Coordinates of C-alpha atoms in Angstrom, one line a residue:
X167 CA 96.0 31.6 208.8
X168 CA 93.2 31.7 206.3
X169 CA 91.3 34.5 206.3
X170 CA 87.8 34.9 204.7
X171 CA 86.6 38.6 204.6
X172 CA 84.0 39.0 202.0
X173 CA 83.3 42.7 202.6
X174 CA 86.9 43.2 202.3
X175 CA 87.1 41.3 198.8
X176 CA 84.2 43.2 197.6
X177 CA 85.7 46.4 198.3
X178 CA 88.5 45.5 196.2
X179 CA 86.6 44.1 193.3
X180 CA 84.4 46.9 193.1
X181 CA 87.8 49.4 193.1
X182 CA 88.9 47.1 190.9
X183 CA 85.7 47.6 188.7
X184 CA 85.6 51.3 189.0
X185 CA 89.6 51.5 187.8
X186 CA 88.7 49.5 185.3
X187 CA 85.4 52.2 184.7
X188 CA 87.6 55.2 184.7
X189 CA 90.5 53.9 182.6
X190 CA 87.7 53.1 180.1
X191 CA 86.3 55.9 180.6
X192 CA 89.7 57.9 179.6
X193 CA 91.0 56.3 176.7
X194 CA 87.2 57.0 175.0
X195 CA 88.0 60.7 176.4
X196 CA 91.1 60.7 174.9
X197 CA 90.0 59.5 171.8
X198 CA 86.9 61.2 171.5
X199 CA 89.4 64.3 172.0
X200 CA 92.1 63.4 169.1
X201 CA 89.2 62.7 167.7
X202 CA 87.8 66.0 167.9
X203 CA 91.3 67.3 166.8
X204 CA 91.7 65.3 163.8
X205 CA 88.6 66.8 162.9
X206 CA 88.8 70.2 163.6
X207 CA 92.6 69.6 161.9
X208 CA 91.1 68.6 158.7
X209 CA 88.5 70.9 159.0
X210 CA 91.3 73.9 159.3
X211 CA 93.5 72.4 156.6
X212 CA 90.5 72.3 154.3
X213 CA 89.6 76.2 155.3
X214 CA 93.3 76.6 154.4
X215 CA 93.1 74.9 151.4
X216 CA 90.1 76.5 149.8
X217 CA 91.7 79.8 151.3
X218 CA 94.4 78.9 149.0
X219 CA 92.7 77.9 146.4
X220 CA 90.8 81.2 146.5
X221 CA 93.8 83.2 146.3
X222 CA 95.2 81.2 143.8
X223 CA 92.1 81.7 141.6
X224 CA 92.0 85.3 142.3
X225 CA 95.5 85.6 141.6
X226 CA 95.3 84.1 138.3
X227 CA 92.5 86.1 137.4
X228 CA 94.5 89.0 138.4
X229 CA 97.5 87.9 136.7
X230 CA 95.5 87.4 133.3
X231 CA 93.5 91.0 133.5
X232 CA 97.3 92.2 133.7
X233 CA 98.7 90.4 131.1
X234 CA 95.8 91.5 129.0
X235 CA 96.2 95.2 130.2
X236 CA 100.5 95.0 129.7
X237 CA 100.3 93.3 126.6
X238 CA 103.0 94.7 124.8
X239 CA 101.5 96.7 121.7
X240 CA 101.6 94.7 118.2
X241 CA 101.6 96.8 115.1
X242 CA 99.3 94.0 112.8
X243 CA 99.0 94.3 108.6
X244 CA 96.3 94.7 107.0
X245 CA 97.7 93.9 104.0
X246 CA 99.5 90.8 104.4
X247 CA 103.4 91.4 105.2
X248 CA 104.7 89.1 103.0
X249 CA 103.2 90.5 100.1
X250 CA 104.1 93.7 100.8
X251 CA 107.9 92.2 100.5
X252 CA 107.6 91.8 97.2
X253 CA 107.4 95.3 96.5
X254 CA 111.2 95.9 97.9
X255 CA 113.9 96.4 95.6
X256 CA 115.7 93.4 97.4
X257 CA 113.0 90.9 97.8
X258 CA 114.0 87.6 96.3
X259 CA 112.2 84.1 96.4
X260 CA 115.8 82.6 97.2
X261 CA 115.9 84.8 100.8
X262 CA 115.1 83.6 104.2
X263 CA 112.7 85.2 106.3
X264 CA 115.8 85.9 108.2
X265 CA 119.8 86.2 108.1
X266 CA 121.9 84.9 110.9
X267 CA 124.2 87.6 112.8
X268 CA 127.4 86.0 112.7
X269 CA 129.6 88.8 114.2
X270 CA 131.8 87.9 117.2
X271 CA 130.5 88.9 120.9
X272 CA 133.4 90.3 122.9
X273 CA 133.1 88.0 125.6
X274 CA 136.4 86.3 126.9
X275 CA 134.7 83.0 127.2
X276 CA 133.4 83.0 123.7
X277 CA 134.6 80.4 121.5
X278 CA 135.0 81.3 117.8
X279 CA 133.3 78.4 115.0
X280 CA 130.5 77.8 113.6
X281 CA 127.4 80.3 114.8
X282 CA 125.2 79.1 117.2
X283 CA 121.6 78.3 116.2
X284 CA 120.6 80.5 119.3
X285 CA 121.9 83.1 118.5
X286 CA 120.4 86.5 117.8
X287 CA 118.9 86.4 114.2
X288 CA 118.7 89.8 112.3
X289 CA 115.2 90.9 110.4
X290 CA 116.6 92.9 107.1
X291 CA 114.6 95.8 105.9
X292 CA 112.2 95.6 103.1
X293 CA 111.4 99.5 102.2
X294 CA 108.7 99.8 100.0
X295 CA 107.9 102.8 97.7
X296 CA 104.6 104.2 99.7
X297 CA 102.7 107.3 98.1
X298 CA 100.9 109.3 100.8
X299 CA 97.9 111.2 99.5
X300 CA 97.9 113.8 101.9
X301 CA 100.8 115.1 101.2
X302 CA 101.6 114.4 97.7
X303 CA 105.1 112.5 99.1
X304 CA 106.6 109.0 98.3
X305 CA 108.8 107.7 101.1
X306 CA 110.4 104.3 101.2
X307 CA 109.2 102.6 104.3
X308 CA 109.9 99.1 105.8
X309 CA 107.5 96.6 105.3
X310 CA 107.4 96.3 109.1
X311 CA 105.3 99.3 109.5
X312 CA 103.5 99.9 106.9
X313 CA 99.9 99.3 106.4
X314 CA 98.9 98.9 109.5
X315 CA 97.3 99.8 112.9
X316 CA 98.7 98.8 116.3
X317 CA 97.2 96.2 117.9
X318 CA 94.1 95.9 115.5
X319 CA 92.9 92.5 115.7
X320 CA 93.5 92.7 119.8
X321 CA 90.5 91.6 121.3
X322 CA 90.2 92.3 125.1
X323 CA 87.3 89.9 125.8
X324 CA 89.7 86.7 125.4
X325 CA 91.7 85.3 128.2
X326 CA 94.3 85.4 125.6
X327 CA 93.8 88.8 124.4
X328 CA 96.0 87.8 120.7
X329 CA 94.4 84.5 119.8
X330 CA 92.2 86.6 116.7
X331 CA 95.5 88.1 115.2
X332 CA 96.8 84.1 116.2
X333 CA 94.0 82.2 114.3
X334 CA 94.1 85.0 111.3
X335 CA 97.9 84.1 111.0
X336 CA 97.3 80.8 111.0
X337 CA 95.0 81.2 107.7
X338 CA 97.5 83.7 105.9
X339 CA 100.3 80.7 106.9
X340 CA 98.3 78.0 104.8
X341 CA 97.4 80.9 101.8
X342 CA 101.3 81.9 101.9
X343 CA 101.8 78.3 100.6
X344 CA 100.2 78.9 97.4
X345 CA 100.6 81.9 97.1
X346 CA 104.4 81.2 96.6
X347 CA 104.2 78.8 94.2
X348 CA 102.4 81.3 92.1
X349 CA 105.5 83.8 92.8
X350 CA 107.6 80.5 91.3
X351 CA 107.2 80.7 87.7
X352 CA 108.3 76.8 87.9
X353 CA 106.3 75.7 89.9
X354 CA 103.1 73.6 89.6
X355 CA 99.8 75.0 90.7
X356 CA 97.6 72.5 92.4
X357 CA 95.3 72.7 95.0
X358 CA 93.1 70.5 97.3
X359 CA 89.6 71.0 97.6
X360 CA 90.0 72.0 101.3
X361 CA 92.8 73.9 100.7
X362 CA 91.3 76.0 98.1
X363 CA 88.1 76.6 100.1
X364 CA 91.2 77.7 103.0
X365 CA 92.8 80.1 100.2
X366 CA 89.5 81.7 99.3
X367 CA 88.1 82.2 103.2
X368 CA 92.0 84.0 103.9
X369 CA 90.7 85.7 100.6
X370 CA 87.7 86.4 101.7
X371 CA 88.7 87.6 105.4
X372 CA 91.2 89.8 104.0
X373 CA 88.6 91.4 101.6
X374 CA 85.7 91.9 104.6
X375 CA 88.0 92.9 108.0
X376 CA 85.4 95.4 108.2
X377 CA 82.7 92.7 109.3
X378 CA 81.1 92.9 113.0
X379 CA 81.8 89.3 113.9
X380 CA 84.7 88.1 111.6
X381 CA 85.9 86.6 114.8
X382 CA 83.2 83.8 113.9
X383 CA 84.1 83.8 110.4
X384 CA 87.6 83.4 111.6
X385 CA 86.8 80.1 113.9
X386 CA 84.5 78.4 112.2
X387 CA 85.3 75.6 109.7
X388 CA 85.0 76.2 106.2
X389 CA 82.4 73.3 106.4
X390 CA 80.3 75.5 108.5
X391 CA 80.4 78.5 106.7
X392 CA 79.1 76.9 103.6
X393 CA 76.7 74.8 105.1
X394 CA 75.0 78.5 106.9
X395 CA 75.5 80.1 104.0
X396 CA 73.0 77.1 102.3
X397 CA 70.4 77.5 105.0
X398 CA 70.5 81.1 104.4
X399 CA 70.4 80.7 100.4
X400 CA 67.5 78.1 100.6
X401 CA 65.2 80.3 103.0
X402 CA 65.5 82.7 100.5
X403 CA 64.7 80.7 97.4
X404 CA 61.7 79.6 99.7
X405 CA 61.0 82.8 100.1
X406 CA 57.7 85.0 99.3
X407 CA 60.0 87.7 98.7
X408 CA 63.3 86.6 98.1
X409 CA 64.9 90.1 97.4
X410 CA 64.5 90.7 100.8
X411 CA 66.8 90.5 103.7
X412 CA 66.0 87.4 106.0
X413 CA 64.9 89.8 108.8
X414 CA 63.8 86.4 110.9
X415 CA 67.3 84.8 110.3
X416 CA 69.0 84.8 113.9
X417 CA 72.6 83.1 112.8
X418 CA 76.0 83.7 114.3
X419 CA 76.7 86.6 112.2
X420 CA 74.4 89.1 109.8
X421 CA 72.3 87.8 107.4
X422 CA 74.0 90.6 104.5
X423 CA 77.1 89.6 105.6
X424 CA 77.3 86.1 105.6
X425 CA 75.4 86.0 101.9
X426 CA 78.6 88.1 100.8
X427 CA 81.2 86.3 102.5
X428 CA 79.6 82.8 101.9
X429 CA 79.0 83.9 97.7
X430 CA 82.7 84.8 97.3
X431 CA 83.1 81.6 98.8
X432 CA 80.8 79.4 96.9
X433 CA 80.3 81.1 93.7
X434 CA 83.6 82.2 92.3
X435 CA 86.2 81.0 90.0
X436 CA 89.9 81.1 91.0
X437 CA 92.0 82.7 88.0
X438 CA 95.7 83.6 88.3
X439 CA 96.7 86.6 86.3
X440 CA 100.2 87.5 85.0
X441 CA 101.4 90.7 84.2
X442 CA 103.2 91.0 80.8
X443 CA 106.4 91.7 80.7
X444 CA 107.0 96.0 81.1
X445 CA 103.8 95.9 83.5
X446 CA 103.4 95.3 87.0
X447 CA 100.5 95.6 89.4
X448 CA 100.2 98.1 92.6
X449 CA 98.9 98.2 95.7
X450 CA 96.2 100.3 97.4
X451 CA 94.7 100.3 100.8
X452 CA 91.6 99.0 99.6
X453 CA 93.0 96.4 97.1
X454 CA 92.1 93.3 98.7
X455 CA 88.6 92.2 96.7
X456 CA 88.6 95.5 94.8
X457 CA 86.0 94.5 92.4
X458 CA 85.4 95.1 88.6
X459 CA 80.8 95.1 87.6
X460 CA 78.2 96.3 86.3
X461 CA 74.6 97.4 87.4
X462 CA 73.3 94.9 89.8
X463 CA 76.5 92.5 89.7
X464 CA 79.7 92.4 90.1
X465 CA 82.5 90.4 87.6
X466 CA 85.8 90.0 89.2
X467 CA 87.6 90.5 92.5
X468 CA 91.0 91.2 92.3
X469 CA 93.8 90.3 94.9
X470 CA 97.4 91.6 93.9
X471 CA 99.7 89.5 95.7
X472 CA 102.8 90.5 93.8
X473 CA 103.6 92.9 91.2
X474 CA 103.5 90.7 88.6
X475 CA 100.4 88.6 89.9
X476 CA 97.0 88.5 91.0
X477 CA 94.7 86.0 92.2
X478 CA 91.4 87.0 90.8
X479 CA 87.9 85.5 91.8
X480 CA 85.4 85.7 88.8
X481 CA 81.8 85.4 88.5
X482 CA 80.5 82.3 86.9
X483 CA 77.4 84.0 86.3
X484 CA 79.3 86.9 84.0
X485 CA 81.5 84.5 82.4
X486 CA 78.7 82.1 81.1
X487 CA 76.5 85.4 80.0
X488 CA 79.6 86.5 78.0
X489 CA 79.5 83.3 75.9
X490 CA 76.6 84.4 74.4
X491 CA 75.4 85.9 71.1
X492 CA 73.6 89.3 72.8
X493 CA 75.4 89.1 76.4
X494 CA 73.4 91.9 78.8
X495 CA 76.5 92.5 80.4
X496 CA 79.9 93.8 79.3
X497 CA 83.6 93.5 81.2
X498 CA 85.9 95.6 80.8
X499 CA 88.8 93.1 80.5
X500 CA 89.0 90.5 77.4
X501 CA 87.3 87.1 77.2
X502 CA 90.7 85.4 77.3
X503 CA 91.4 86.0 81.1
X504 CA 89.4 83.3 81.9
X505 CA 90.6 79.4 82.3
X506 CA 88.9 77.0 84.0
X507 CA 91.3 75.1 86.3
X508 CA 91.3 70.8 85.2
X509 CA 89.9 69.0 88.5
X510 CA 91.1 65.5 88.8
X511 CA 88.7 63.5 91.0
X512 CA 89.8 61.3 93.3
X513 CA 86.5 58.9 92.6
X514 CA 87.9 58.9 89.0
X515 CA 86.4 61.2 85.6
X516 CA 82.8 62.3 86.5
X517 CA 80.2 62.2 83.8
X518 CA 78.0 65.0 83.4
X519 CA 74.7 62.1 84.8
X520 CA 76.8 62.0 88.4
X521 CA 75.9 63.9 90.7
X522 CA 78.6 66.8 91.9
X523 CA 77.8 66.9 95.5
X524 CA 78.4 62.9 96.1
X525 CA 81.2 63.0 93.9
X526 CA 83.3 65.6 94.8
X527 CA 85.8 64.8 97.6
X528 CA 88.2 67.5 100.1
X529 CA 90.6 65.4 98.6
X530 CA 89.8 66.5 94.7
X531 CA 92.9 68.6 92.8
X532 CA 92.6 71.4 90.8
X533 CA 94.8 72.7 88.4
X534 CA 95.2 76.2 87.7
X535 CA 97.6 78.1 84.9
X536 CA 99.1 81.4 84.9
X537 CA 96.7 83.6 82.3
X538 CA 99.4 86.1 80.9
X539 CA 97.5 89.6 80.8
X540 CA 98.5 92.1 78.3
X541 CA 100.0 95.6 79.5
X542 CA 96.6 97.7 78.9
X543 CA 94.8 95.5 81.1
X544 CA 97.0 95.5 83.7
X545 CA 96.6 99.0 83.7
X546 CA 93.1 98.5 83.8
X547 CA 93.2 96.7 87.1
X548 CA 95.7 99.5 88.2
X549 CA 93.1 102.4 87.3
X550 CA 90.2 100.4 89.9
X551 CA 92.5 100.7 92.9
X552 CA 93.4 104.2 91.8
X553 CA 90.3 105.5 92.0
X554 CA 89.9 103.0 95.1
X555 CA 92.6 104.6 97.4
X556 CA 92.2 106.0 100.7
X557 CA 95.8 107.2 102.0
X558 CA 98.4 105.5 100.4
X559 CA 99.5 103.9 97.1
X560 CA 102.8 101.8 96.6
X561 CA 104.1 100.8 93.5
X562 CA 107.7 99.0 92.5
X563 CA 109.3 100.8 89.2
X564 CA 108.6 104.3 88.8
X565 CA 107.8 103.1 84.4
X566 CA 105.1 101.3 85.4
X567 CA 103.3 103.5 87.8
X568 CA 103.6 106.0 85.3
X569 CA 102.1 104.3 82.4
X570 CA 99.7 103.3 84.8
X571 CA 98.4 107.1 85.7
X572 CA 98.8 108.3 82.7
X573 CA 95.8 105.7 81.3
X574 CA 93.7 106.4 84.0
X575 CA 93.5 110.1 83.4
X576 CA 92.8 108.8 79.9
X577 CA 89.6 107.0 81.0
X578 CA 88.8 108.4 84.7
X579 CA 85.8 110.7 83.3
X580 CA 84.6 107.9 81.4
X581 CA 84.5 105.2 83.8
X582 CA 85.1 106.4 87.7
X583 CA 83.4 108.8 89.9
X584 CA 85.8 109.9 92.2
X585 CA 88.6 110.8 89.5
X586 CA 91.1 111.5 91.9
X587 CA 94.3 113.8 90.6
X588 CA 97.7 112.3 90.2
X589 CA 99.5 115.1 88.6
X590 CA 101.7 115.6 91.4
X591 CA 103.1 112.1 91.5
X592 CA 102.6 112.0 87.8
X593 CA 105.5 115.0 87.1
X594 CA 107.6 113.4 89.9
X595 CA 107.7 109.8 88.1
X596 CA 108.4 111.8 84.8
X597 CA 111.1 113.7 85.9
X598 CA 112.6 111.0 87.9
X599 CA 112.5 108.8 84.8
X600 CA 114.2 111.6 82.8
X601 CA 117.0 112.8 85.0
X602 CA 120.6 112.3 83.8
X603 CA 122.6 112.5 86.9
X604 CA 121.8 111.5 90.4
X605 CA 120.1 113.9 93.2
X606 CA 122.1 114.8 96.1
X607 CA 121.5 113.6 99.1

């Protein structure tokens, strides 16, 4: 029986519709909801991760100002360490920085054999003779605390609170080099252009650690230095009054400063002196760039970086005034002490028409000799950091040292100011040198 019942089929269509409606109506719901939680999911897991990130950044931060404030303490030379070695009774070119402990751990699992290369190694002791003025006492002290300060190149406004004593031993590295060649009679003494202008900023650094800003002098390229120090020297020249500081010069450190550093630099001739035979050089606190000069200029800075040799930097200006008949200015030291190293080019023999400045190359050798100075002015250069000594003197034989005071009592009036006394440590050294049986201990 067929049935037509149009009210009956639109009632059904239109639930039909509506179930449709509402189902529709759901799932959008439903994903406008996950919706809403994927959002506010990611929106929490990016508060979390910037949370994070905050507390990872503030922990850092806190982590570094402790470091910097834990930092174990460094005792740092200010006379080079390796020099001072060479003032031990048992320094040798043919020793290691080190010796390997070799001894047996008592350990049941150890194997005996050949040492391991992790193992422990063992620092020996250097102990230097080291005069303290105070006092009037010599004591021998090891190198590794002597002339120094702890933590003195420490600079707290770094992240990494070391990276000045880093970058300064970094320099004295490279001059160590050299430096050891001229220890080694043997060897042959050539340097680069760069790594001269490298010797004489370590030089240089070593000689002005009182500066404001070294930390600048420290960083900056050697090329940079130069090329200030220029600017600086041809504002002056420019100058209305050129014999006056640059008061309008606003550079990276003081103009004074930089003219000082960047002249030492520029304007000096490497020499490398040998003591003769029966003399040997000392040390004094304010050896490094002690300088030899007259009224107005200076003539030579000396560097003792042995007993038995010195780098010293001499002025061109003094040495080509000495040449002449009627020279205004007189040195203490003889004319002989004076060679000029032999500079190979690498763009081949330059004629005297050629240019320097387009010639010259980083890559340019020089070749220095070792000037053999006579006793007398050895003790010369020994009477200058005498009478230049703050607290402490150290010498290596007890001969020399003594030669060496008795000649500057001899001249002291004469040349020095300060004309400091020595007579204690002079009638020590004598009677040391004159005693026929041993102390007790």
């Amino acid at each position: 029986m067929k049935v037509n019942r149009p009210d009956v089929i639109d009632f059904f269509l239109q639930e039909l519709h509506l179930e449709q409606i509402m189902t529709q109506e759901q799932s959008m719901t439903q994903e406008q909801s996950m919706t809403q939680e994927q959002s506010m999911t990611q929106e929490q897991s990016m508060t979390l991760e910037q949370s994070m990130t905050q507390e990872q950044t503030t922990t850092q931060e806190n982590s570094t100002t402790q470091e910097q404030s834990t930092a174990q303490t460094q005792f740092h030379h200010y006379i080079p360490r390796f020099i001072l070695k060479t003032f031990a009774d048992n320094f040798s070119l043919s020793n290691n920085e080190f010796t390997t402990d070799t001894s047996s751990p008592d350990l049941p699992w150890f194997k005996s054999g050949n040492p391991s290369k992790l193992r422990r190694k063992v620092r020996p002791r250097h102990d230097i003779n080291v005069y303290r003025v105070e006092d009037h006492t010599t004591n021998p002290i090891d190198v590794s605390v002597a002339y120094g300060v702890d933590d003195m190149y420490r600079d707290v406004t770094e992240a990494d609170c070391m990276k000045f004593e880093k970058l300064l031993a970094k320099h004295e590295s490279t001059s160590a080099t050299f430096i050891r060649k001229i220890w080694n009679e043997d060897e042959d003494l050539s340097l680069t252009r760069t790594q001269l202008g490298d010797m004489k900023k370590f030089l240089c650094v070593m000689m002005y650690l009182w500066f404001e800003n070294l930390k600048w002098i420290i960083e900056a390229p050697v090329e940079d230095i130069v090329g200030e120090y220029r600017n600086v020297f041809v504002a002056r020249v420019e100058s209305e009054t050129p014999a006056a500081l640059l008061s309008p010069y606003l550079g990276p450190i003081h103009v004074a400063e930089l003219e000082d550093f960047g002249y030492s630099m520029t304007q000096t001739i490497a020499c490398i002196w040998q003591a003769e035979s029966g003399s040997e050089f000392i040390l004094s606190e304010g050896y490094f760039g002690a300088w030899e000069g007259d009224t107005g200029i200076w003539f030579h800075n000396f560097f003792v970086v042995s007993p038995r040799f010195a780098i010293v930097l001499a002025n061109p200006l003094y040495i080509a005034e000495k040449n002449k008949k009627k020279p205004r200015w007189t040195s203490m030291f003889g004319d002989k002490l004076h060679v000029i190293p032999e500079t190979i080019y690498k763009k081949g023999p330059r004629s005297e028409d050629v240019d320097l400045a387009t010639h010259s190359t980083p890559d340019d050798v020089f070749k220095y000799k070792r000037i053999v100075v006579p006793k007398e002015d050895v003790y010369k250069v020994n009477t200058i950091l005498l009478d230049n000594r703050r607290q402490f003197l150290t010498y290596k034989s007890n001969v020399s040292m003594y030669k060496s005071l008795c000649y500057y009592d001899k001249v002291k009036k004469e040349m020095f100011h300060d004309c400091h006394d020595y007579s204690i440590l002079q009638h020590k050294l004598f009677s040391d040198l004159n005693r026929t049986h041993p102390v007790d201990q």
